[in-house]
Tab-separated table of C-alpha atoms in Angstrom:
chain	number	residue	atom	x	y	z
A	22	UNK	CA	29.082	61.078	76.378
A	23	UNK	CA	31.015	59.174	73.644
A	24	UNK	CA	32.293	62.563	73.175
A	25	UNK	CA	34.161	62.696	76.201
A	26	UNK	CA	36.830	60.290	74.903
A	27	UNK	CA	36.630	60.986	71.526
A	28	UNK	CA	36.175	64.314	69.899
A	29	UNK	CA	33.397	63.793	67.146
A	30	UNK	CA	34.081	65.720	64.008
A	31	UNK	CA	30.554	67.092	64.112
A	32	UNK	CA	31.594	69.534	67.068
A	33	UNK	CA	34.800	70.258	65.549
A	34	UNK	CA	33.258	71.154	62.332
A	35	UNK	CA	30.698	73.435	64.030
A	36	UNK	CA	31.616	77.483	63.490
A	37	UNK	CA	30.511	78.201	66.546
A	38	UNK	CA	32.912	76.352	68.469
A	39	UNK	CA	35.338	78.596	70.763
A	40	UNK	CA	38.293	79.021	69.331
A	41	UNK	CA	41.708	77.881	71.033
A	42	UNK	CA	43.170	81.203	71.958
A	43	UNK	CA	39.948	82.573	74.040
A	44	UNK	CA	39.228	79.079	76.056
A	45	UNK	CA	41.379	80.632	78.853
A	46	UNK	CA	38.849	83.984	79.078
A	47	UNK	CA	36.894	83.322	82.466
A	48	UNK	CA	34.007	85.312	80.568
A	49	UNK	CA	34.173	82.738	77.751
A	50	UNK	CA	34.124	79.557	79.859
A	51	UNK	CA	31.405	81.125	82.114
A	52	UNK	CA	29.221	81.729	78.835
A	53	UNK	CA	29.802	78.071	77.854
A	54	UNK	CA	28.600	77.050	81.179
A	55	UNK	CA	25.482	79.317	80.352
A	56	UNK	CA	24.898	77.345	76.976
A	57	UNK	CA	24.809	73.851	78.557
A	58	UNK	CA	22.683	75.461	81.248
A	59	UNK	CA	20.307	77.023	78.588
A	60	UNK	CA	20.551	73.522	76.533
A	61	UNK	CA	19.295	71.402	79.715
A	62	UNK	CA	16.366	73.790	79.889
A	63	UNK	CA	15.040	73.259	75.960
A	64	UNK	CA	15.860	69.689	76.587
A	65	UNK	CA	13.480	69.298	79.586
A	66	UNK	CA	10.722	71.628	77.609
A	67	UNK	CA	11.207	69.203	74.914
A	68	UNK	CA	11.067	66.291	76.709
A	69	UNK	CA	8.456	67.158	79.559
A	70	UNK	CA	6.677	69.882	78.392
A	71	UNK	CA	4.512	71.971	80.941
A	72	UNK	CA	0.962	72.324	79.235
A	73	UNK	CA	-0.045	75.863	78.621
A	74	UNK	CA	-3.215	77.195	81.387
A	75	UNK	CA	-6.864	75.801	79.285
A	76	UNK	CA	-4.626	73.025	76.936
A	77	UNK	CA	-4.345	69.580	77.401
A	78	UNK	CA	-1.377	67.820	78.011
A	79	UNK	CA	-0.043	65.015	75.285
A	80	UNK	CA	0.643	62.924	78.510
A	81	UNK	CA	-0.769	63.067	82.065
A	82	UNK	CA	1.818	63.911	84.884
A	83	UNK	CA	2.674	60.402	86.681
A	84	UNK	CA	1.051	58.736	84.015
A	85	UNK	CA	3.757	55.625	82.770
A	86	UNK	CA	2.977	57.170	79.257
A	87	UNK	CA	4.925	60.421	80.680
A	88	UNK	CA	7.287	58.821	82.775
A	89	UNK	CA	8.618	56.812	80.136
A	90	UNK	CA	9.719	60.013	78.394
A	91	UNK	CA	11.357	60.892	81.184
A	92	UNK	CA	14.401	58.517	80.468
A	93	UNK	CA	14.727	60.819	76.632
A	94	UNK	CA	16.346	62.900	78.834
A	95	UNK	CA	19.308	61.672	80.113
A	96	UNK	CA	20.852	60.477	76.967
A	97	UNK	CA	20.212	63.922	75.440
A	98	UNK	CA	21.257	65.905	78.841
A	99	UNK	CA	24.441	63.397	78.591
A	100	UNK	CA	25.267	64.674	74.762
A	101	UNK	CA	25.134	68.541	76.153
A	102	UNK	CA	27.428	67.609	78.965
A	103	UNK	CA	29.585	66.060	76.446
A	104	UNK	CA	29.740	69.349	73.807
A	105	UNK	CA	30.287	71.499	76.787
A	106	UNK	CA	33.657	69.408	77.037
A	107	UNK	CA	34.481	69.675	73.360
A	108	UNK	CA	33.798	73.310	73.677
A	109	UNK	CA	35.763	74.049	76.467
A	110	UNK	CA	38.819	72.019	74.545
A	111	UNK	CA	39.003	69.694	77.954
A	112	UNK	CA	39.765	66.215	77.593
A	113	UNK	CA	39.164	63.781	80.312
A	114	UNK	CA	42.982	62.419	80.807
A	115	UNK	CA	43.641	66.378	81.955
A	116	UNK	CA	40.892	66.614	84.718
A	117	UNK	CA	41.634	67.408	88.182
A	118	UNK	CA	41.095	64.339	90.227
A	119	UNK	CA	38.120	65.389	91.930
A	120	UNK	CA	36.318	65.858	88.863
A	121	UNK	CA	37.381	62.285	87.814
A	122	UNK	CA	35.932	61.118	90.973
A	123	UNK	CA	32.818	63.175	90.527
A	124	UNK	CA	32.096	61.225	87.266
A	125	UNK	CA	32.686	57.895	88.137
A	126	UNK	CA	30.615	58.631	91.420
A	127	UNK	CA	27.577	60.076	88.988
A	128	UNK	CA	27.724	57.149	86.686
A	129	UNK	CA	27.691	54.779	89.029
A	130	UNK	CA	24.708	55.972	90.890
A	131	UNK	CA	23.205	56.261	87.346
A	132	UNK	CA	23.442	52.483	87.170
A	133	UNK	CA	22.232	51.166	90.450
A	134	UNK	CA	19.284	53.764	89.785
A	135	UNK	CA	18.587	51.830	86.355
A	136	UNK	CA	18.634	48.704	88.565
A	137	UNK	CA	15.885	50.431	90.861
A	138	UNK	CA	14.121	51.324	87.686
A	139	UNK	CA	14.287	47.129	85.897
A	140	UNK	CA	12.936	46.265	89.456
A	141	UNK	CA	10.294	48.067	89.454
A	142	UNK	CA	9.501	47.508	85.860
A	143	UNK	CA	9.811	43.794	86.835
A	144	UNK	CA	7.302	43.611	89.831
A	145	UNK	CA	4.683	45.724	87.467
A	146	UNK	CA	4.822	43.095	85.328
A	147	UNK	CA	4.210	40.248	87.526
A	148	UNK	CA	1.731	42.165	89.218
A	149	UNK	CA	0.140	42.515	85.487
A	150	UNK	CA	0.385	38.802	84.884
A	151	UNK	CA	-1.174	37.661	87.869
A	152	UNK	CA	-4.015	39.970	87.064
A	153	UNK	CA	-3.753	38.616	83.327
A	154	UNK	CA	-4.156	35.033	84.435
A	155	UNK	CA	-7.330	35.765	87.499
A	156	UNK	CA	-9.042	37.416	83.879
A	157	UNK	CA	-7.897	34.035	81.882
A	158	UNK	CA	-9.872	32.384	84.929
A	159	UNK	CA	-13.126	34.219	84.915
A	160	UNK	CA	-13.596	33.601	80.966
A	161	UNK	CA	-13.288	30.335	81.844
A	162	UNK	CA	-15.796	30.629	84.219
A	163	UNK	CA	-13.770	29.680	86.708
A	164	UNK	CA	-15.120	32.779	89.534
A	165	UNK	CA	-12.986	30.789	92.468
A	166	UNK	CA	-9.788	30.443	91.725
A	167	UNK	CA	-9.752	33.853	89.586
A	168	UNK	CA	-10.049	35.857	92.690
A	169	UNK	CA	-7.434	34.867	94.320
A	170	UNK	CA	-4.993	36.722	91.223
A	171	UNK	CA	-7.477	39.831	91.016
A	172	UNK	CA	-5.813	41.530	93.284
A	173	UNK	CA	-4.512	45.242	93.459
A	174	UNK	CA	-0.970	45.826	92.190
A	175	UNK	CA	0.655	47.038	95.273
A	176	UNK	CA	3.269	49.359	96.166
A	177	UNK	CA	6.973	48.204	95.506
A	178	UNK	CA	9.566	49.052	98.068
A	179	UNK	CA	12.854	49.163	96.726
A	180	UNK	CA	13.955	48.471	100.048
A	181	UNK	CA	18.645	48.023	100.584
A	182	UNK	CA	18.016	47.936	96.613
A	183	UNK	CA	17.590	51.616	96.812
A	184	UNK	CA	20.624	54.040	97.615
A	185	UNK	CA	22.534	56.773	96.522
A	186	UNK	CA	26.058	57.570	97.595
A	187	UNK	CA	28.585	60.290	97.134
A	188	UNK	CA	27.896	63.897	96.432
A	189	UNK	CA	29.623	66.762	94.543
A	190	UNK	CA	31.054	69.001	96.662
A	191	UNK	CA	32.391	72.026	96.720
A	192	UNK	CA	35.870	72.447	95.664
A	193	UNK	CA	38.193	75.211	95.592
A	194	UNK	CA	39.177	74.540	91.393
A	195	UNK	CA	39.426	77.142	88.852
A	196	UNK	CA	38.927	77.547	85.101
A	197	UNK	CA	37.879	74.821	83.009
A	198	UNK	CA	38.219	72.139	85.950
A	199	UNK	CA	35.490	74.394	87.369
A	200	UNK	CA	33.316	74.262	84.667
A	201	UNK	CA	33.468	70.523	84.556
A	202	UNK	CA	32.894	70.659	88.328
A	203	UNK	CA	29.739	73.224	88.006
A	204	UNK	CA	28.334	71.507	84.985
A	205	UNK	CA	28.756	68.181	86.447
A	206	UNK	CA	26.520	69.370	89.816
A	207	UNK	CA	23.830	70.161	87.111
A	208	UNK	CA	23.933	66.939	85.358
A	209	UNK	CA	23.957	64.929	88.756
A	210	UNK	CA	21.426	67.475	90.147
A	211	UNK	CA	18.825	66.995	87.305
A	212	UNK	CA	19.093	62.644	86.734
A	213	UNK	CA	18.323	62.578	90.346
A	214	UNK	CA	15.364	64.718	90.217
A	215	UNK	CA	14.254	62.912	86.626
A	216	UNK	CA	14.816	59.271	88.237
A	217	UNK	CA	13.254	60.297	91.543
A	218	UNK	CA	10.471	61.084	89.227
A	219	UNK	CA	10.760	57.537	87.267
A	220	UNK	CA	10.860	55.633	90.311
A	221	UNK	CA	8.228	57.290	92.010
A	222	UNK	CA	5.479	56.819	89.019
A	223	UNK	CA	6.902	52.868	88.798
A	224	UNK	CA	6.865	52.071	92.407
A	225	UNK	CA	4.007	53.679	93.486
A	226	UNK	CA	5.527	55.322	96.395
A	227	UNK	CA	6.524	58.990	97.331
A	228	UNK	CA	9.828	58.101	98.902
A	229	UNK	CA	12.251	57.666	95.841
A	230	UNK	CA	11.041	61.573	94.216
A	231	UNK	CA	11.444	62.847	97.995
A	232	UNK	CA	14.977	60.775	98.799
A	233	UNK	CA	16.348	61.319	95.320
A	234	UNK	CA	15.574	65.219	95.336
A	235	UNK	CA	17.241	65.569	98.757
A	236	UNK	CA	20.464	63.413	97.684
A	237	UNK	CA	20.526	66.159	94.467
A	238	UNK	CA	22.771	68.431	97.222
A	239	UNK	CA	23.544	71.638	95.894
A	240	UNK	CA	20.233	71.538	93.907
A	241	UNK	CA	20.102	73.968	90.523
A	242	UNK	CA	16.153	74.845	90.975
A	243	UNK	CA	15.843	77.412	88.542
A	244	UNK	CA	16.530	74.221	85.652
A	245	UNK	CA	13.221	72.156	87.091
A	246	UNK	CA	11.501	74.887	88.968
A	247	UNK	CA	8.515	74.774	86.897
A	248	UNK	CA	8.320	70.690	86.731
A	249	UNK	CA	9.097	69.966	90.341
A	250	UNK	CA	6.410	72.367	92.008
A	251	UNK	CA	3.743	70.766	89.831
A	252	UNK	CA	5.570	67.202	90.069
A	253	UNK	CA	6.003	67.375	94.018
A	254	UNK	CA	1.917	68.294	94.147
A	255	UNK	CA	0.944	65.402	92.056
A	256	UNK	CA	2.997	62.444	93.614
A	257	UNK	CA	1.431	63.738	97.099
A	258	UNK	CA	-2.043	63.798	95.841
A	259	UNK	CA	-1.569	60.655	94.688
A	260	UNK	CA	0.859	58.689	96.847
A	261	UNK	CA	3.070	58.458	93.870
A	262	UNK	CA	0.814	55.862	91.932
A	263	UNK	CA	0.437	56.375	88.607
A	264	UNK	CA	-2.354	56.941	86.421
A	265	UNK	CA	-2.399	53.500	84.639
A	266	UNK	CA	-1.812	51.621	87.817
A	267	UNK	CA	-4.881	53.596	89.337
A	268	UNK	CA	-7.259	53.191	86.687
A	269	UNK	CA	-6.088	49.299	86.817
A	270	UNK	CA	-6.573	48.982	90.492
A	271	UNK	CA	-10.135	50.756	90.195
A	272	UNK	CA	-11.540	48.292	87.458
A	273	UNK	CA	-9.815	45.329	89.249
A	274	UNK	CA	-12.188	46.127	92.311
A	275	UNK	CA	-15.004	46.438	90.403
A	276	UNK	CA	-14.040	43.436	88.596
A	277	UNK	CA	-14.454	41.814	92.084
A	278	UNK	CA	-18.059	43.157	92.978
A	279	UNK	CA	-19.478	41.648	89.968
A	280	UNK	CA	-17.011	39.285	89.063
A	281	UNK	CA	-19.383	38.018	85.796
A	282	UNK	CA	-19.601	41.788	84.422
A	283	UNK	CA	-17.926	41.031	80.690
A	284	UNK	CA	-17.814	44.414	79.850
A	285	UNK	CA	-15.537	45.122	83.321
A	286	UNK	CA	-13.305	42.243	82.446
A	287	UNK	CA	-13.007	43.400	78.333
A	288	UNK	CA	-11.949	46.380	80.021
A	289	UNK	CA	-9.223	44.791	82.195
A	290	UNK	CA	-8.410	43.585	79.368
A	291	UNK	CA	-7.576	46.474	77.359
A	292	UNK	CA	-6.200	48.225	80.215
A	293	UNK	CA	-3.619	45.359	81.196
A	294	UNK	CA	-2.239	45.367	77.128
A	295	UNK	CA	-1.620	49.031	77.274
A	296	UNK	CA	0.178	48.579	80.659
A	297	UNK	CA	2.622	45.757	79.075
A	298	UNK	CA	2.753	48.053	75.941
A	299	UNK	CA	4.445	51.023	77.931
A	300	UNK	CA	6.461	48.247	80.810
A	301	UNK	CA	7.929	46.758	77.468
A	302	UNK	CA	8.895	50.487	76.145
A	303	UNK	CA	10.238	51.640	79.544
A	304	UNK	CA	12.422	48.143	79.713
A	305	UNK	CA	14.278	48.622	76.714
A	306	UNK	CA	15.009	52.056	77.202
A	307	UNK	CA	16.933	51.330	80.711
A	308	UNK	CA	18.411	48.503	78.946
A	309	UNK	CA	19.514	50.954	76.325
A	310	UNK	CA	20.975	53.658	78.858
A	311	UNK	CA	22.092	51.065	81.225
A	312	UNK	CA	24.445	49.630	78.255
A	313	UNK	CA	25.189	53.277	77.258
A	314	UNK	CA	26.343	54.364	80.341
A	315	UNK	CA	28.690	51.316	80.796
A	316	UNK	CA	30.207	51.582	78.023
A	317	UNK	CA	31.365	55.072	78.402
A	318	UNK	CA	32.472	55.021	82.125
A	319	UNK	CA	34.452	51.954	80.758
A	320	UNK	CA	35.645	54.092	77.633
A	321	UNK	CA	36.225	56.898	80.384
A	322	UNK	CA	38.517	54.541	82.950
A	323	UNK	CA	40.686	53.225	79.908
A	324	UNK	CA	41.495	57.094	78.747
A	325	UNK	CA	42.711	58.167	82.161
């Protein structure tokens, strides 16, 4: 979203940019709004692509392997957003004010959500290192003490840490400030749905996917219709755990009932260093966004 302060030559170079004397053509703008519509869409069948009936998928819905991929999106949604605004010949410091507001409002939710997201990252991981250290204790024959860390990783409720304020509404603009407006209401509309989906999968709990798809508002279902039927059956089914955390939980109680099984521990083992692999992946890539997004609402606020 660099792009929104800064018009990259790459856009202005591109031949199939709308010229300057057809940007005021209603049918123009409304076809632009079309293309950023029709580029969300390959972006989330890039991203999070819906296995064909008899194939198997690359990556198990609500499995962390998926939801990591899930954050791809956002940057890549973000860079759409931002050609739609090149396109449209729009800058930000000639915005109506509501659609100031409406930014600032979506990237600031964006960031306390990445907050929700490092939190949950961060009790998964102490929930893996407790486990990590009972296992240290029962090849070291030490049964006692080992139980008391083999324990199930539990549910994490976000709890006050967990909110989402502000909402676009609708708004009586015309012309390009309502194609900022409308295309704005999709981004919003579809990082809700992809975070409720991300915090969901980390927390282990339905309420984020449920909360966040309700705070969407004016929610653009023919963009996620596919995804969100399927998405809104699994997280039921499964109380919003995920895959890895399940198959964790399951050997960690078997791990119990035979607590001198070596072949159950080796595969604690195993299971625990692919769970740090993908918590390690999933941290740096809300450290990434969370720094990305900063920077341009900061670059945003010092162009008004």
């Amino acid at each position: 979203m660099v792009l929104l302060v800064e018009k990259i030559s790459h856009f202005l170079r591109n031949p199939n940019r709308l010229e300057n004397q057809h940007h005021n053509s209603e049918a123009l703008l409304a076809s632009t709004l079309q293309v950023f519509r029709s580029d969300v869409s390959k972006i989330l069948n890039k991203v999070l692509p819906i296995p064909e009936p008899g194939t198997e998928p690359e990556f198990q819905f609500l499995s962390l392997a998926w939801i990591q991929k899930c954050l791809d999106a956002i940057p890549m949604i973000h860079r759409a957003f931002a050609k739609l605004v090149v396109q449209i010949d729009h800058p930000i410091n000639i915005w109506g004010k509501s659609q100031v507001e409406e930014y600032l409002d979506y990237t600031l939710n964006l960031l306390e959500l990445l907050n929700s997201v490092t939190s949950g990252v961060s009790h998964l991981s102490h929930a893996r290192l407790c486990i990590s250290h009972g296992l240290s204790l029962i090849e070291k024959n030490s049964n006692s003490p080992a139980l008391e860390h083999l324990k199930e990783i539990q549910p994490h409720d976000l709890g006050k840490e967990f909110k989402v304020e502000g909402k676009i509404e609708d708004t009586s603009c015309s012309g390009k400030d309502l194609i900022i407006h409308r295309s704005l209401w999709i981004l919003r509309s579809i990082s809700l749905w992809v975070f409720g989906v991300l915090l969901s999968g980390i927390c282990s709990d339905v309420k984020p996917y449920m909360e966040l798809r309700i705070s969407a508002g004016l929610f653009d279902e023919s963009l996620i219709k596919g995804w969100d039927s399927l998405l809104a059956k699994e997280i039921a089914e499964n109380c919003g755990v995920s895959k890895e955390v399940k198959e964790i939980n399951e050997v960690v109680t078997n791990l119990i009932a035979a607590v001198v099984n070596g072949e159950v521990a080796k595969e604690l083992r195993i299971r625990l260093e692919d769970l740090e692999e993908l918590l390690q992946t999933i941290g740096k890539k809300t450290n990434d966004l969370f720094t990305e997004v900063l920077g341009e609402r900061s670059k945003f606020l010092d162009s008004l």
